[in-house]
Tab-separated table of C-alpha atoms in Angstrom:
chain	number	residue	atom	x	y	z
A	1382	UNK	CA	0.032	-0.084	-0.120
A	1383	UNK	CA	2.700	2.369	0.657
A	1384	UNK	CA	4.612	1.573	-2.369
A	1385	UNK	CA	1.440	2.251	-4.267
A	1386	UNK	CA	1.035	5.658	-2.632
A	1387	UNK	CA	4.784	6.444	-3.549
A	1388	UNK	CA	4.373	5.444	-6.952
A	1389	UNK	CA	1.006	7.570	-7.263
A	1390	UNK	CA	2.677	10.465	-6.238
A	1391	UNK	CA	5.508	10.142	-8.713
A	1392	UNK	CA	2.849	9.941	-11.636
A	1393	UNK	CA	2.249	12.584	-14.028
A	1394	UNK	CA	-1.329	12.286	-13.067
A	1395	UNK	CA	-0.682	13.359	-9.478
A	1396	UNK	CA	1.848	16.201	-10.381
A	1397	UNK	CA	-0.486	17.608	-12.795
A	1398	UNK	CA	-3.309	17.863	-10.403
A	1399	UNK	CA	-0.962	19.256	-7.990
A	1400	UNK	CA	-0.112	21.974	-10.487
A	1401	UNK	CA	-3.599	22.791	-11.112
A	1402	UNK	CA	-4.194	23.096	-7.270
A	1403	UNK	CA	-1.598	25.723	-7.455
A	1404	UNK	CA	-3.060	27.623	-9.977
A	1405	UNK	CA	-6.505	27.192	-8.493
A	1406	UNK	CA	-5.413	29.227	-5.344
A	1407	UNK	CA	-3.965	31.572	-7.900
A	1408	UNK	CA	-0.374	30.600	-7.054
A	1409	UNK	CA	0.594	30.349	-10.663
A	1410	UNK	CA	3.724	28.236	-10.314
A	1411	UNK	CA	5.660	29.728	-13.356
A	1412	UNK	CA	5.284	33.014	-12.267
A	1413	UNK	CA	5.796	32.414	-8.555
A	1414	UNK	CA	9.177	30.604	-9.275
A	1415	UNK	CA	10.310	32.910	-11.744
A	1416	UNK	CA	13.651	35.058	-10.776
A	1417	UNK	CA	15.016	37.696	-13.016
A	1418	UNK	CA	18.903	37.285	-13.195
A	1419	UNK	CA	21.718	39.827	-14.654
A	1420	UNK	CA	25.208	38.735	-15.772
A	1421	UNK	CA	27.573	40.279	-13.636
A	1422	UNK	CA	31.221	39.754	-14.289
A	1423	UNK	CA	30.461	36.434	-16.309
A	1424	UNK	CA	28.480	35.148	-13.955
A	1425	UNK	CA	24.652	34.742	-13.855
A	1426	UNK	CA	23.043	36.084	-10.596
A	1427	UNK	CA	19.619	37.198	-9.332
A	1428	UNK	CA	18.527	40.544	-10.237
A	1429	UNK	CA	17.980	42.299	-6.912
A	1430	UNK	CA	18.302	45.951	-8.286
A	1431	UNK	CA	15.341	46.207	-10.625
A	1432	UNK	CA	11.513	45.772	-10.214
A	1433	UNK	CA	10.645	41.878	-9.974
A	1434	UNK	CA	6.680	41.938	-9.769
A	1435	UNK	CA	4.921	38.568	-9.547
A	1436	UNK	CA	1.186	39.279	-9.953
A	1437	UNK	CA	-0.635	36.121	-10.620
A	1438	UNK	CA	-3.952	36.322	-12.881
A	1439	UNK	CA	-6.692	34.011	-11.706
A	1440	UNK	CA	-7.768	32.893	-15.000
A	1441	UNK	CA	-7.893	29.235	-13.991
A	1442	UNK	CA	-10.424	29.357	-11.061
A	1443	UNK	CA	-12.521	31.916	-12.962
A	1444	UNK	CA	-13.168	29.774	-16.014
A	1445	UNK	CA	-13.106	26.361	-14.178
A	1446	UNK	CA	-15.498	27.696	-11.367
A	1447	UNK	CA	-17.757	29.087	-14.300
A	1448	UNK	CA	-17.613	25.607	-15.930
A	1449	UNK	CA	-19.196	23.728	-12.752
A	1450	UNK	CA	-21.427	26.410	-11.971
A	1451	UNK	CA	-23.203	27.127	-15.345
A	1452	UNK	CA	-24.559	23.152	-15.094
A	1453	UNK	CA	-24.770	22.835	-11.243
A	1454	UNK	CA	-25.399	26.054	-9.441
A	1455	UNK	CA	-29.002	25.161	-9.573
A	1456	UNK	CA	-28.818	21.548	-8.587
A	1457	UNK	CA	-29.895	18.327	-10.111
A	1458	UNK	CA	-33.408	17.823	-11.017
A	1459	UNK	CA	-34.607	14.289	-10.921
A	1460	UNK	CA	-37.602	13.607	-13.119
A	1461	UNK	CA	-38.844	10.441	-11.230
A	1462	UNK	CA	-40.824	7.752	-12.797
A	1463	UNK	CA	-43.716	7.778	-15.033
A	1464	UNK	CA	-46.569	5.562	-14.037
A	1465	UNK	CA	-50.537	5.304	-14.816
A	1466	UNK	CA	-52.739	6.867	-12.535
A	1467	UNK	CA	-56.553	6.888	-12.158
A	1468	UNK	CA	-58.389	9.916	-14.011
A	1469	UNK	CA	-58.532	12.910	-11.823
A	1470	UNK	CA	-55.285	12.702	-10.369
A	1471	UNK	CA	-53.417	16.073	-9.659
A	1472	UNK	CA	-50.780	17.035	-12.091
A	1473	UNK	CA	-51.776	13.964	-14.357
A	1474	UNK	CA	-51.641	14.270	-18.106
A	1475	UNK	CA	-53.507	12.258	-20.794
A	1476	UNK	CA	-51.875	10.017	-23.083
A	1477	UNK	CA	-53.297	8.171	-26.611
A	1478	UNK	CA	-52.796	4.560	-26.154
A	1479	UNK	CA	-53.545	3.192	-29.917
A	1480	UNK	CA	-55.771	0.009	-29.758
A	1481	UNK	CA	-55.809	-0.384	-33.556
A	1482	UNK	CA	-53.764	2.320	-35.666
A	1483	UNK	CA	-55.162	1.051	-38.885
A	1484	UNK	CA	-58.947	1.566	-37.778
A	1485	UNK	CA	-57.900	4.579	-35.349
A	1486	UNK	CA	-59.313	2.982	-32.462
A	1487	UNK	CA	-57.635	4.256	-29.181
A	1488	UNK	CA	-58.090	5.092	-25.563
A	1489	UNK	CA	-56.702	7.695	-22.957
A	1490	UNK	CA	-54.514	6.728	-20.016
A	1491	UNK	CA	-53.706	9.168	-17.452
A	1492	UNK	CA	-49.935	9.421	-16.272
A	1493	UNK	CA	-48.038	11.218	-13.767
A	1494	UNK	CA	-44.478	11.413	-12.410
A	1495	UNK	CA	-43.827	9.905	-9.275
A	1496	UNK	CA	-40.660	10.794	-7.149
A	1497	UNK	CA	-38.538	7.843	-6.561
A	1498	UNK	CA	-36.931	9.111	-3.447
A	1499	UNK	CA	-33.528	9.418	-4.720
A	1500	UNK	CA	-32.825	12.689	-3.091
A	1501	UNK	CA	-33.263	11.112	0.257
A	1502	UNK	CA	-30.995	8.053	-0.518
A	1503	UNK	CA	-28.251	10.348	-1.823
A	1504	UNK	CA	-28.507	12.929	1.216
A	1505	UNK	CA	-29.587	16.382	1.533
A	1506	UNK	CA	-26.228	17.863	0.733
A	1507	UNK	CA	-25.846	15.816	-2.536
A	1508	UNK	CA	-26.095	18.888	-4.704
A	1509	UNK	CA	-22.946	20.465	-3.059
A	1510	UNK	CA	-20.951	17.312	-3.190
A	1511	UNK	CA	-21.636	16.898	-6.853
A	1512	UNK	CA	-20.113	20.418	-7.271
A	1513	UNK	CA	-17.062	19.225	-5.343
A	1514	UNK	CA	-16.911	16.072	-7.486
A	1515	UNK	CA	-17.049	17.824	-10.670
A	1516	UNK	CA	-14.619	20.731	-9.790
A	1517	UNK	CA	-12.006	18.140	-8.362
A	1518	UNK	CA	-12.468	16.308	-11.676
A	1519	UNK	CA	-11.790	19.203	-13.711
A	1520	UNK	CA	-8.591	19.861	-11.896
A	1521	UNK	CA	-7.275	16.402	-11.645
A	1522	UNK	CA	-8.679	14.805	-14.769
A	1523	UNK	CA	-10.723	12.641	-12.718
A	1524	UNK	CA	-12.366	12.586	-9.093
A	1525	UNK	CA	-14.219	9.748	-7.439
A	1526	UNK	CA	-17.723	9.618	-5.543
A	1527	UNK	CA	-17.801	7.165	-2.865
A	1528	UNK	CA	-21.376	6.137	-1.673
A	1529	UNK	CA	-21.187	5.833	1.992
A	1530	UNK	CA	-24.461	4.171	3.120
A	1531	UNK	CA	-26.865	7.564	2.975
A	1532	UNK	CA	-24.303	9.933	1.417
A	1533	UNK	CA	-21.745	10.583	-1.234
A	1534	UNK	CA	-17.943	11.562	-0.396
A	1535	UNK	CA	-15.445	12.760	-2.735
A	1536	UNK	CA	-12.003	11.842	-3.122
A	1537	UNK	CA	-9.678	13.713	-5.054
A	1538	UNK	CA	-6.759	12.273	-7.207
A	1539	UNK	CA	-4.205	13.768	-5.032
A	1540	UNK	CA	-5.555	11.778	-2.118
A	1541	UNK	CA	-6.608	8.423	-3.686
A	1542	UNK	CA	-5.074	5.739	-5.542
A	1543	UNK	CA	-7.200	4.062	-8.119
A	1544	UNK	CA	-6.188	0.678	-8.827
A	1545	UNK	CA	-7.928	-0.496	-12.338
A	1546	UNK	CA	-8.425	-3.830	-13.718
A	1547	UNK	CA	-5.818	-4.330	-16.065
A	1548	UNK	CA	-8.024	-6.526	-18.554
A	1549	UNK	CA	-11.194	-3.846	-18.824
A	1550	UNK	CA	-9.769	-1.003	-17.198
A	1551	UNK	CA	-12.722	-0.874	-14.717
A	1552	UNK	CA	-11.965	0.717	-11.178
A	1553	UNK	CA	-11.742	-2.687	-8.880
A	1554	UNK	CA	-9.909	-1.221	-5.948
A	1555	UNK	CA	-8.204	1.763	-4.276
A	1556	UNK	CA	-6.346	3.436	-1.456
A	1557	UNK	CA	-7.073	6.841	0.262
A	1558	UNK	CA	-4.571	8.184	2.583
A	1559	UNK	CA	-4.401	11.231	4.907
A	1560	UNK	CA	-1.179	12.414	6.409
A	1561	UNK	CA	-1.311	16.471	7.648
A	1562	UNK	CA	2.433	16.303	8.133
A	1563	UNK	CA	5.543	14.067	7.270
A	1564	UNK	CA	5.944	13.783	10.713
A	1565	UNK	CA	2.533	12.937	11.844
A	1566	UNK	CA	0.774	9.434	11.524
A	1567	UNK	CA	0.061	8.181	8.143
A	1568	UNK	CA	-3.804	6.794	7.796
A	1569	UNK	CA	-5.033	4.702	4.872
A	1570	UNK	CA	-7.836	2.958	3.888
A	1571	UNK	CA	-7.939	0.121	1.214
A	1572	UNK	CA	-11.122	0.045	-0.279
A	1573	UNK	CA	-12.364	-3.173	-2.040
A	1574	UNK	CA	-15.181	-4.834	-3.647
A	1575	UNK	CA	-15.988	-6.935	-0.469
A	1576	UNK	CA	-15.067	-4.266	2.075
A	1577	UNK	CA	-12.766	-1.962	3.179
A	1578	UNK	CA	-9.607	-2.327	5.751
A	1579	UNK	CA	-8.287	0.607	7.631
A	1580	UNK	CA	-4.334	1.208	8.348
A	1581	UNK	CA	-2.500	3.971	10.418
A	1582	UNK	CA	1.455	4.074	11.023
A	1583	UNK	CA	2.504	5.765	14.145
A	1584	UNK	CA	5.881	7.245	14.754
A	1585	UNK	CA	7.601	8.088	17.901
A	1586	UNK	CA	10.486	10.789	18.418
A	1587	UNK	CA	14.062	9.116	19.147
A	1588	UNK	CA	17.017	11.577	19.525
A	1589	UNK	CA	15.136	14.326	17.882
A	1590	UNK	CA	14.281	12.132	14.789
A	1591	UNK	CA	10.870	10.658	14.180
A	1592	UNK	CA	10.901	6.665	13.771
A	1593	UNK	CA	8.225	4.857	12.656
A	1594	UNK	CA	6.652	2.849	15.490
A	1595	UNK	CA	4.249	0.293	13.685
A	1596	UNK	CA	1.520	-0.317	11.833
A	1597	UNK	CA	-2.025	-0.832	13.251
A	1598	UNK	CA	-5.115	-2.224	11.497
A	1599	UNK	CA	-8.719	-2.948	11.550
A	1600	UNK	CA	-9.749	-5.921	10.042
A	1601	UNK	CA	-11.568	-6.152	6.795
A	1602	UNK	CA	-15.437	-4.467	7.390
A	1603	UNK	CA	-18.414	-4.466	4.885
A	1604	UNK	CA	-20.079	-1.126	3.308
A	1605	UNK	CA	-23.492	-1.804	5.166
A	1606	UNK	CA	-22.987	-3.295	8.358
A	1607	UNK	CA	-25.967	-4.036	11.093
A	1608	UNK	CA	-25.346	-3.225	14.436
A	1609	UNK	CA	-27.274	-4.590	17.782
A	1610	UNK	CA	-27.060	-1.987	20.483
A	1611	UNK	CA	-28.200	-3.140	24.082
A	1612	UNK	CA	-27.664	-1.657	27.392
A	1613	UNK	CA	-24.581	-3.461	28.246
A	1614	UNK	CA	-22.591	-2.916	24.940
A	1615	UNK	CA	-23.092	0.036	23.114
A	1616	UNK	CA	-22.916	-1.312	19.690
A	1617	UNK	CA	-21.958	-4.897	18.088
A	1618	UNK	CA	-21.629	-5.859	14.597
A	1619	UNK	CA	-23.351	-8.860	13.630
A	1620	UNK	CA	-23.955	-8.929	10.115
A	1621	UNK	CA	-23.239	-6.916	6.895
A	1622	UNK	CA	-23.383	-6.940	3.276
A	1623	UNK	CA	-21.925	-5.135	0.218
A	1624	UNK	CA	-23.368	-3.016	-2.660
A	1625	UNK	CA	-23.801	-4.905	-5.996
A	1626	UNK	CA	-20.936	-3.196	-7.519
A	1627	UNK	CA	-17.910	-1.022	-6.390
A	1628	UNK	CA	-19.066	1.788	-4.390
A	1629	UNK	CA	-16.277	4.041	-5.778
A	1630	UNK	CA	-16.991	5.568	-9.110
A	1631	UNK	CA	-14.680	7.864	-11.258
A	1632	UNK	CA	-15.778	10.898	-12.919
A	1633	UNK	CA	-14.060	11.999	-15.991
A	1634	UNK	CA	-14.699	15.558	-16.908
A	1635	UNK	CA	-13.911	14.849	-20.445
A	1636	UNK	CA	-13.339	12.264	-22.957
A	1637	UNK	CA	-9.571	12.745	-22.788
A	1638	UNK	CA	-9.681	12.107	-18.919
A	1639	UNK	CA	-7.091	15.261	-18.440
A	1640	UNK	CA	-6.850	18.201	-16.380
A	1641	UNK	CA	-8.220	21.586	-17.707
A	1642	UNK	CA	-4.393	23.154	-16.764
A	1643	UNK	CA	-3.349	21.266	-19.742
A	1644	UNK	CA	-2.895	23.699	-22.734
A	1645	UNK	CA	-4.397	26.140	-20.450
A	1646	UNK	CA	-1.402	26.711	-18.339
A	1647	UNK	CA	0.879	28.289	-21.407
A	1648	UNK	CA	-1.666	30.810	-22.096
A	1649	UNK	CA	-1.842	32.079	-18.357
A	1650	UNK	CA	2.000	31.803	-17.955
A	1651	UNK	CA	2.334	33.987	-21.078
A	1652	UNK	CA	-0.059	36.333	-19.988
A	1653	UNK	CA	1.495	36.608	-16.433
A	1654	UNK	CA	4.839	37.096	-17.843
A	1655	UNK	CA	4.167	39.646	-20.267
A	1656	UNK	CA	1.723	41.588	-17.744
A	1657	UNK	CA	4.442	41.479	-14.918
A	1658	UNK	CA	7.063	42.447	-17.621
A	1659	UNK	CA	4.768	45.439	-18.462
A	1660	UNK	CA	4.908	46.535	-14.699
A	1661	UNK	CA	8.341	46.320	-14.183
A	1662	UNK	CA	8.845	48.465	-17.436
A	1663	UNK	CA	6.262	51.002	-16.076
A	1664	UNK	CA	8.067	51.002	-12.481
A	1665	UNK	CA	11.419	52.096	-14.026
A	1666	UNK	CA	9.923	53.914	-16.560
A	1667	UNK	CA	12.807	52.172	-18.977
A	1668	UNK	CA	15.252	54.805	-17.303
A	1669	UNK	CA	18.943	54.126	-17.397
A	1670	UNK	CA	21.825	56.287	-16.609
A	1671	UNK	CA	25.139	57.664	-18.802
A	1672	UNK	CA	28.002	57.746	-16.200
A	1673	UNK	CA	30.748	60.013	-18.016
A	1674	UNK	CA	34.454	59.507	-16.530
A	1675	UNK	CA	33.681	56.461	-14.945
A	1676	UNK	CA	35.667	53.824	-17.209
A	1677	UNK	CA	37.351	52.539	-13.817
A	1678	UNK	CA	33.815	51.283	-12.530
A	1679	UNK	CA	33.421	47.421	-12.400
A	1680	UNK	CA	30.144	46.310	-13.501
A	1681	UNK	CA	29.070	45.381	-9.672
A	1682	UNK	CA	30.454	48.800	-8.475
A	1683	UNK	CA	28.162	50.463	-11.378
A	1684	UNK	CA	25.357	48.507	-10.308
A	1685	UNK	CA	25.925	49.244	-6.488
A	1686	UNK	CA	26.288	52.922	-7.464
A	1687	UNK	CA	22.917	53.138	-9.679
A	1688	UNK	CA	21.061	51.228	-6.571
A	1689	UNK	CA	22.379	53.830	-3.863
A	1690	UNK	CA	21.502	56.757	-6.240
A	1691	UNK	CA	17.869	55.286	-6.659
A	1692	UNK	CA	17.484	54.782	-2.834
A	1693	UNK	CA	18.666	58.333	-1.712
A	1694	UNK	CA	18.338	60.199	-5.344
A	1695	UNK	CA	21.876	61.854	-4.266
A	1696	UNK	CA	24.971	61.240	-6.649
A	1697	UNK	CA	28.533	61.945	-5.362
A	1698	UNK	CA	30.873	62.002	-8.174
A	1699	UNK	CA	34.260	63.114	-9.119
A	1700	UNK	CA	35.119	66.383	-10.636
A	1701	UNK	CA	35.731	65.028	-14.041
A	1702	UNK	CA	32.631	62.787	-13.994
A	1703	UNK	CA	28.968	63.094	-14.988
A	1704	UNK	CA	25.819	61.596	-14.661
A	1705	UNK	CA	22.914	61.959	-17.139
A	1706	UNK	CA	19.321	60.059	-16.884
A	1707	UNK	CA	17.673	59.106	-19.910
A	1708	UNK	CA	14.260	57.664	-20.474
A	1709	UNK	CA	12.549	55.565	-23.113
A	1710	UNK	CA	8.693	55.549	-23.354
A	1711	UNK	CA	7.722	52.188	-23.214
A	1712	UNK	CA	5.607	50.184	-26.221
A	1713	UNK	CA	2.206	50.766	-24.138
A	1714	UNK	CA	-0.050	49.725	-27.173
A	1715	UNK	CA	1.943	46.821	-28.306
A	1716	UNK	CA	1.498	45.468	-24.793
A	1717	UNK	CA	-1.781	46.189	-24.391
A	1718	UNK	CA	-2.587	44.296	-27.759
A	1719	UNK	CA	-0.813	41.499	-26.944
A	1720	UNK	CA	-2.520	40.882	-23.482
A	1721	UNK	CA	-5.812	41.686	-25.099
A	1722	UNK	CA	-5.097	39.043	-27.420
A	1723	UNK	CA	-3.858	36.212	-25.126
A	1724	UNK	CA	-6.998	36.937	-22.808
A	1725	UNK	CA	-9.385	36.340	-25.784
A	1726	UNK	CA	-7.448	33.044	-26.865
A	1727	UNK	CA	-7.823	31.795	-23.212
A	1728	UNK	CA	-11.794	32.113	-22.992
A	1729	UNK	CA	-11.794	30.829	-26.739
A	1730	UNK	CA	-9.853	28.060	-26.323
A	1731	UNK	CA	-11.640	26.756	-22.901
A	1732	UNK	CA	-15.157	27.488	-24.623
A	1733	UNK	CA	-15.943	29.948	-21.897
A	1734	UNK	CA	-17.923	33.077	-21.716
A	1735	UNK	CA	-16.375	36.270	-21.929
A	1736	UNK	CA	-18.809	38.725	-20.076
A	1737	UNK	CA	-17.046	41.613	-21.814
A	1738	UNK	CA	-18.995	40.496	-25.052
A	1739	UNK	CA	-22.297	41.169	-23.366
A	1740	UNK	CA	-20.804	44.402	-21.356
A	1741	UNK	CA	-19.763	45.913	-24.859
A	1742	UNK	CA	-23.447	46.001	-26.132
A	1743	UNK	CA	-24.845	42.494	-26.403
A	1744	UNK	CA	-28.129	43.522	-24.729
A	1745	UNK	CA	-30.684	41.609	-26.878
A	1746	UNK	CA	-31.773	38.113	-26.113
A	1747	UNK	CA	-30.301	37.169	-29.538
A	1748	UNK	CA	-27.034	38.709	-28.925
A	1749	UNK	CA	-26.594	37.500	-25.323
A	1750	UNK	CA	-27.600	33.661	-26.576
A	1751	UNK	CA	-25.143	33.922	-29.128
A	1752	UNK	CA	-22.223	34.747	-26.585
A	1753	UNK	CA	-23.387	31.606	-24.749
A	1754	UNK	CA	-22.840	29.519	-27.894
A	1755	UNK	CA	-19.494	28.209	-27.014
A	1756	UNK	CA	-20.272	27.591	-23.236
A	1757	UNK	CA	-23.362	25.764	-24.128
A	1758	UNK	CA	-21.534	23.510	-26.230
A	1759	UNK	CA	-19.159	22.844	-23.705
A	1760	UNK	CA	-21.611	22.329	-21.046
A	1761	UNK	CA	-23.380	19.571	-23.451
A	1762	UNK	CA	-20.347	17.574	-23.235
A	1763	UNK	CA	-19.680	18.024	-19.475
A	1764	UNK	CA	-23.548	17.335	-18.675
A	1765	UNK	CA	-23.110	13.970	-20.872
A	1766	UNK	CA	-20.011	12.899	-18.638
A	1767	UNK	CA	-21.933	13.904	-15.293
A	1768	UNK	CA	-24.958	11.552	-16.238
A	1769	UNK	CA	-22.714	8.784	-16.880
A	1770	UNK	CA	-21.385	9.060	-13.342
A	1771	UNK	CA	-24.805	9.684	-12.201
A	1772	UNK	CA	-26.193	6.506	-13.889
A	1773	UNK	CA	-23.376	4.307	-12.287
A	1774	UNK	CA	-24.261	5.690	-9.103
A	1775	UNK	CA	-28.036	5.008	-9.185
A	1776	UNK	CA	-26.997	1.179	-9.856
A	1777	UNK	CA	-25.060	1.474	-6.888
A	1778	UNK	CA	-27.920	3.077	-4.955
A	1779	UNK	CA	-30.707	0.869	-6.487
A	1780	UNK	CA	-32.619	3.387	-7.930
A	1781	UNK	CA	-33.627	4.456	-11.408
A	1782	UNK	CA	-34.474	8.137	-12.604
A	1783	UNK	CA	-33.598	10.556	-15.038
A	1784	UNK	CA	-31.497	13.564	-13.970
A	1785	UNK	CA	-31.812	17.113	-15.514
A	1786	UNK	CA	-29.799	20.384	-15.051
A	1787	UNK	CA	-31.022	23.953	-15.004
A	1788	UNK	CA	-28.218	26.173	-16.618
A	1789	UNK	CA	-27.423	29.720	-14.814
A	1790	UNK	CA	-27.768	32.148	-17.528
A	1791	UNK	CA	-27.889	35.720	-17.799
A	1792	UNK	CA	-31.202	36.626	-19.810
A	1793	UNK	CA	-32.749	40.014	-21.106
A	1794	UNK	CA	-35.864	39.602	-18.538
A	1795	UNK	CA	-37.841	42.178	-19.848
A	1796	UNK	CA	-37.565	40.973	-23.422
A	1797	UNK	CA	-37.973	37.322	-22.669
A	1798	UNK	CA	-41.069	38.376	-20.745
A	1799	UNK	CA	-42.507	40.138	-23.537
A	1800	UNK	CA	-42.168	37.094	-25.891
A	1801	UNK	CA	-43.803	34.680	-23.409
A	1802	UNK	CA	-46.535	36.923	-23.175
A	1803	UNK	CA	-46.995	37.536	-26.890
A	1804	UNK	CA	-46.665	33.502	-27.096
A	1805	UNK	CA	-49.143	32.983	-24.148
A	1806	UNK	CA	-52.285	32.590	-26.438
A	1807	UNK	CA	-50.281	29.107	-27.700
A	1808	UNK	CA	-49.017	28.109	-24.228
A	1809	UNK	CA	-50.533	26.672	-21.185
A	1810	UNK	CA	-51.464	29.087	-18.258
A	1811	UNK	CA	-49.250	27.386	-16.198
A	1812	UNK	CA	-46.247	26.674	-18.597
A	1813	UNK	CA	-46.593	30.706	-19.057
A	1814	UNK	CA	-46.545	31.348	-15.340
A	1815	UNK	CA	-43.883	29.173	-14.469
A	1816	UNK	CA	-41.239	30.508	-16.983
A	1817	UNK	CA	-41.870	34.160	-16.075
A	1818	UNK	CA	-41.543	32.966	-12.302
A	1819	UNK	CA	-38.078	31.336	-13.176
A	1820	UNK	CA	-36.895	34.533	-14.814
A	1821	UNK	CA	-38.133	36.770	-12.110
A	1822	UNK	CA	-35.705	34.519	-9.553
A	1823	UNK	CA	-38.964	32.793	-8.311
A	1824	UNK	CA	-39.058	29.459	-9.761
A	1825	UNK	CA	-39.461	27.820	-6.451
A	1826	UNK	CA	-42.568	29.821	-5.778
A	1827	UNK	CA	-44.388	28.273	-9.142
A	1828	UNK	CA	-46.326	25.935	-7.205
A	1829	UNK	CA	-47.621	27.972	-4.801
A	1830	UNK	CA	-48.617	30.632	-7.233
A	1831	UNK	CA	-50.470	28.077	-9.748
A	1832	UNK	CA	-52.444	26.604	-6.526
A	1833	UNK	CA	-53.182	30.268	-5.329
A	1834	UNK	CA	-54.490	31.140	-8.956
A	1835	UNK	CA	-56.486	28.332	-8.921
A	1836	UNK	CA	-58.244	28.748	-5.714
A	1837	UNK	CA	-58.961	32.513	-6.723
A	1838	UNK	CA	-60.693	31.066	-9.882
A	1839	UNK	CA	-62.867	28.308	-7.756
A	1840	UNK	CA	-63.940	31.429	-5.250
A	1841	UNK	CA	-65.705	33.040	-7.958
A	1842	UNK	CA	-68.205	30.201	-8.244
A	1843	UNK	CA	-68.654	28.883	-4.656
A	1844	UNK	CA	-70.487	30.478	-1.812
A	1845	UNK	CA	-68.212	31.488	1.448
A	1846	UNK	CA	-70.841	29.459	3.532
A	1847	UNK	CA	-74.285	27.887	3.638
A	1848	UNK	CA	-75.829	31.061	5.470
A	1849	UNK	CA	-74.907	33.335	2.426
A	1850	UNK	CA	-77.175	30.643	0.148
A	1851	UNK	CA	-79.947	30.868	2.309
A	1852	UNK	CA	-79.983	34.754	2.729
A	1853	UNK	CA	-79.824	34.943	-1.332
A	1854	UNK	CA	-82.641	32.445	-1.536
A	1855	UNK	CA	-85.430	33.495	0.935
A	1856	UNK	CA	-86.936	36.847	0.120
A	1857	UNK	CA	-87.042	39.726	2.637
A	1858	UNK	CA	-90.699	40.247	3.913
A	1859	UNK	CA	-91.593	43.531	5.743
A	1860	UNK	CA	-94.628	43.146	8.405
């Protein structure tokens, strides 16, 4: 197990995920590790005299978060299963059943969607865990969802060693490890199809060094355990069972099974290096000094002289010497165009939404939809991968359902409401009301509003109480 963990940490998959994590935290590896150098007396040494800004852009986190939240910010909607119900059942729809297509004989059946209860089985925080799973998959090229009895846990590739079947490539086992520091105990869990086994390696201090003390482990346990509780013993496992298939399911964000940092990193590095180089040039205003009568200066002495001049703004020179500053205007337009081009290429290559396209005049519904086209195409592929994961998860849970997603889009609300109002004669009232409420951000209140409208309609025809009926029917006679 420990050899597996060590080999896994040395794999390209693990190291790429670690780099993606750094960029996700806006600690862009290339620019953070970049050090300007100068050549002094034939030696390359760090440049400690000129500015060396290391500003990191946040492209990676912004685009990968957009990809995840665009499809999952509203959670997963489960359609339930369609069953035949008696006529008059609320929310039931009528479906034609053909008895004989040639003669045209048919009859009606009433059908309704019935919840499968999958939301309760997956846990209340499932939508949040699914977002974490997809974000971890984008960063590492793969992530893993573990169905743990009544909820889903997420394993990153930087904490889980997948063990694939060498014949069909399916995930058959895996090792998850936790170690907060190299001097702290190492904990690991071996997951197999017939259960899991827990291990821990303790350490002790000996002469100031941390020495491994030994391994402790718990025998293999089943994933679903039945525990007997009594007044004497708090709990005793007396039986257990496993799932119909391995309860850890891999999620791949794309067909290539690779991290989003691949390909994007070069663009981000180019942007950061040019942006910081631009800032360094502006900070010094491309100022250099011409020393006259200082031929005896060594390069190191000249550099020290200029550094002192920058700090005190006072230069002490000999009578036959002269110092003169010379400035050169930086190439502002060329730098700006290059940075703008790289930024557009980043959004274009990742099929992301550049909000500046909408800010710069895309105000109509058609223009907004066109700006979303690239993101919609990427979301179609991304959601296909999510559905594959959910289908395998449902087999483990033992429930069948159909997941759908509600994408989070900017819209021209007034124009869209106007279009719905114009199309209302051709649509049902329930559909029109629901869509308008979704546009206004009150989609969760649609059922309440529809029920309230139905009650108001009924109140027009039903008297408030029997007394009103009697008073209306009996004539008033004066004595």
